């Protein structure tokens, strides 16, 4: 793997403000998908060894971010305004994540309480979105999670969601309780 | 449909019975508390005896929703109507004498695993992921200045300090009065000229720059003008005692 390709991918990732899919990177760099993935691996190891930036797999793509050991200083510098999700919003979000696509009435049935506030809050935060209509009387809106949801929780995809106690999960893939960005 | 004044007269009765609208219509009766959708599903499952749940107040709440909701969602309204008609039919079968037995439903209600306790561990895991994720910082999406514009320095002040300054002044604003729709509006350029005239070598809070009674729109407009002056380098900002203060640029070199 030429170092030029690794440097080029680093440059492309540097200017990306969203997770870049390997296919996008391969097209932009004029590489094959295999070469791209190999170069990304080399880049990841290089960044891991030195510097304040790391390469992570998140929301179906790759993105550069700061290393966690600098979190306090970076946060002090950026002064980010973060609003922790409330308990009720987190409940609604978890239900949507595991049962999507799901209607508001079905969410209420699971929670046993009105969930409009939580749903609207999550829609505003772009953590859930309308994904269609259920073919039942009234054609209620169906909700599902977004790429922003994956990014917010640092997940690569829905298969990284932990199993529920009853064994059900967000999809049929193999499940494990993930540690964020554990080494590939 | 009942006219609005008739519904208004039953308002007290509705609240006395614990029925709150608009939707999702909340039902509170001696034997059942929950949303209309939940009542519907519980009745279909035969977990609630409809004889203990008065339906008239729910219908009244539904009518109030139709009349008073500013933007009625027809799908939502149709779903509520379907649920109500089903409840009325079921109650009629229970209360009215009939030689025929109540027909069985063709299809059972599609119910999901109840309660949120199944999600407790998942929620805790998501919380943990959220905390770990917040230790990573990415290039922000759709943020930052235009690439052809040189970024301007805000000194010690951050956008959050500016946002707090706006919040403070908005809290003091008077409510918007009713106005004719064709009220002439001041241009941003004119507002900037006025704001620039107010700025001098003193460091003052935004609330001190807005004198006399003002409305929220005035506060927002003044704030926008101030932001534009900051961007153009004609105003300066710094933080004093955790609050953003402003002055004319160039007069105070330590902005």
mmCIF file with all atom_site columns, C-alpha atoms in Angstrom, chain A residues 11 20 24 26 39 52 64 75 88 92 105 108 110 115-116 119 122 129 131 133 145 149 161-163 166 172:
data_model
loop_
_atom_site.group_PDB
_atom_site.id
_atom_site.type_symbol
_atom_site.label_atom_id
_atom_site.label_alt_id
_atom_site.label_comp_id
_atom_site.label_asym_id
_atom_site.label_entity_id
_atom_site.label_seq_id
_atom_site.pdbx_PDB_ins_code
_atom_site.Cartn_x
_atom_site.Cartn_y
_atom_site.Cartn_z
_atom_site.occupancy
_atom_site.B_iso_or_equiv
_atom_site.pdbx_formal_charge
_atom_site.auth_seq_id
_atom_site.auth_comp_id
_atom_site.auth_asym_id
_atom_site.auth_atom_id
_atom_site.pdbx_PDB_model_num
ATOM 1  C CA . UNK A 1 11  ? -6.836  14.495  3.312  1.00 0.00 ? 11  UNK A CA 1
ATOM 2  C CA . UNK A 1 20  ? -17.483 8.832   4.590  1.00 0.00 ? 20  UNK A CA 1
ATOM 3  C CA . UNK A 1 24  ? -17.182 7.158   -1.583 1.00 0.00 ? 24  UNK A CA 1
ATOM 4  C CA . UNK A 1 26  ? -12.536 4.715   -3.097 1.00 0.00 ? 26  UNK A CA 1
ATOM 5  C CA . UNK A 1 39  ? -5.161  2.119   3.289  1.00 0.00 ? 39  UNK A CA 1
ATOM 6  C CA . UNK A 1 52  ? -4.303  13.963  18.662 1.00 0.00 ? 52  UNK A CA 1
ATOM 7  C CA . UNK A 1 64  ? -11.688 11.607  11.924 1.00 0.00 ? 64  UNK A CA 1
ATOM 8  C CA . UNK A 1 75  ? -14.544 20.559  25.430 1.00 0.00 ? 75  UNK A CA 1
ATOM 9  C CA . UNK A 1 88  ? -38.530 9.591   28.674 1.00 0.00 ? 88  UNK A CA 1
ATOM 10 C CA . UNK A 1 92  ? -38.918 6.238   23.309 1.00 0.00 ? 92  UNK A CA 1
ATOM 11 C CA . UNK A 1 105 ? -49.658 4.282   19.338 1.00 0.00 ? 105 UNK A CA 1
ATOM 12 C CA . UNK A 1 108 ? -47.513 4.336   23.844 1.00 0.00 ? 108 UNK A CA 1
ATOM 13 C CA . UNK A 1 110 ? -45.257 -0.341  25.312 1.00 0.00 ? 110 UNK A CA 1
ATOM 14 C CA . UNK A 1 115 ? -45.226 9.724   24.139 1.00 0.00 ? 115 UNK A CA 1
ATOM 15 C CA . UNK A 1 116 ? -45.877 12.693  21.842 1.00 0.00 ? 116 UNK A CA 1
ATOM 16 C CA . UNK A 1 119 ? -41.319 11.622  19.711 1.00 0.00 ? 119 UNK A CA 1
ATOM 17 C CA . UNK A 1 122 ? -36.387 13.073  18.978 1.00 0.00 ? 122 UNK A CA 1
ATOM 18 C CA . UNK A 1 129 ? -37.547 10.077  11.357 1.00 0.00 ? 129 UNK A CA 1
ATOM 19 C CA . UNK A 1 131 ? -40.025 6.032   7.491  1.00 0.00 ? 131 UNK A CA 1
ATOM 20 C CA . UNK A 1 133 ? -47.108 4.747   6.916  1.00 0.00 ? 133 UNK A CA 1
ATOM 21 C CA . UNK A 1 145 ? -33.856 5.697   13.675 1.00 0.00 ? 145 UNK A CA 1
ATOM 22 C CA . UNK A 1 149 ? -28.836 8.240   15.927 1.00 0.00 ? 149 UNK A CA 1
ATOM 23 C CA . UNK A 1 161 ? -27.231 -2.490  19.804 1.00 0.00 ? 161 UNK A CA 1
ATOM 24 C CA . UNK A 1 162 ? -27.136 -4.860  22.787 1.00 0.00 ? 162 UNK A CA 1
ATOM 25 C CA . UNK A 1 163 ? -29.569 -7.739  23.026 1.00 0.00 ? 163 UNK A CA 1
ATOM 26 C CA . UNK A 1 166 ? -35.995 -11.563 25.878 1.00 0.00 ? 166 UNK A CA 1
ATOM 27 C CA . UNK A 1 172 ? -31.090 -10.604 12.896 1.00 0.00 ? 172 UNK A CA 1
#
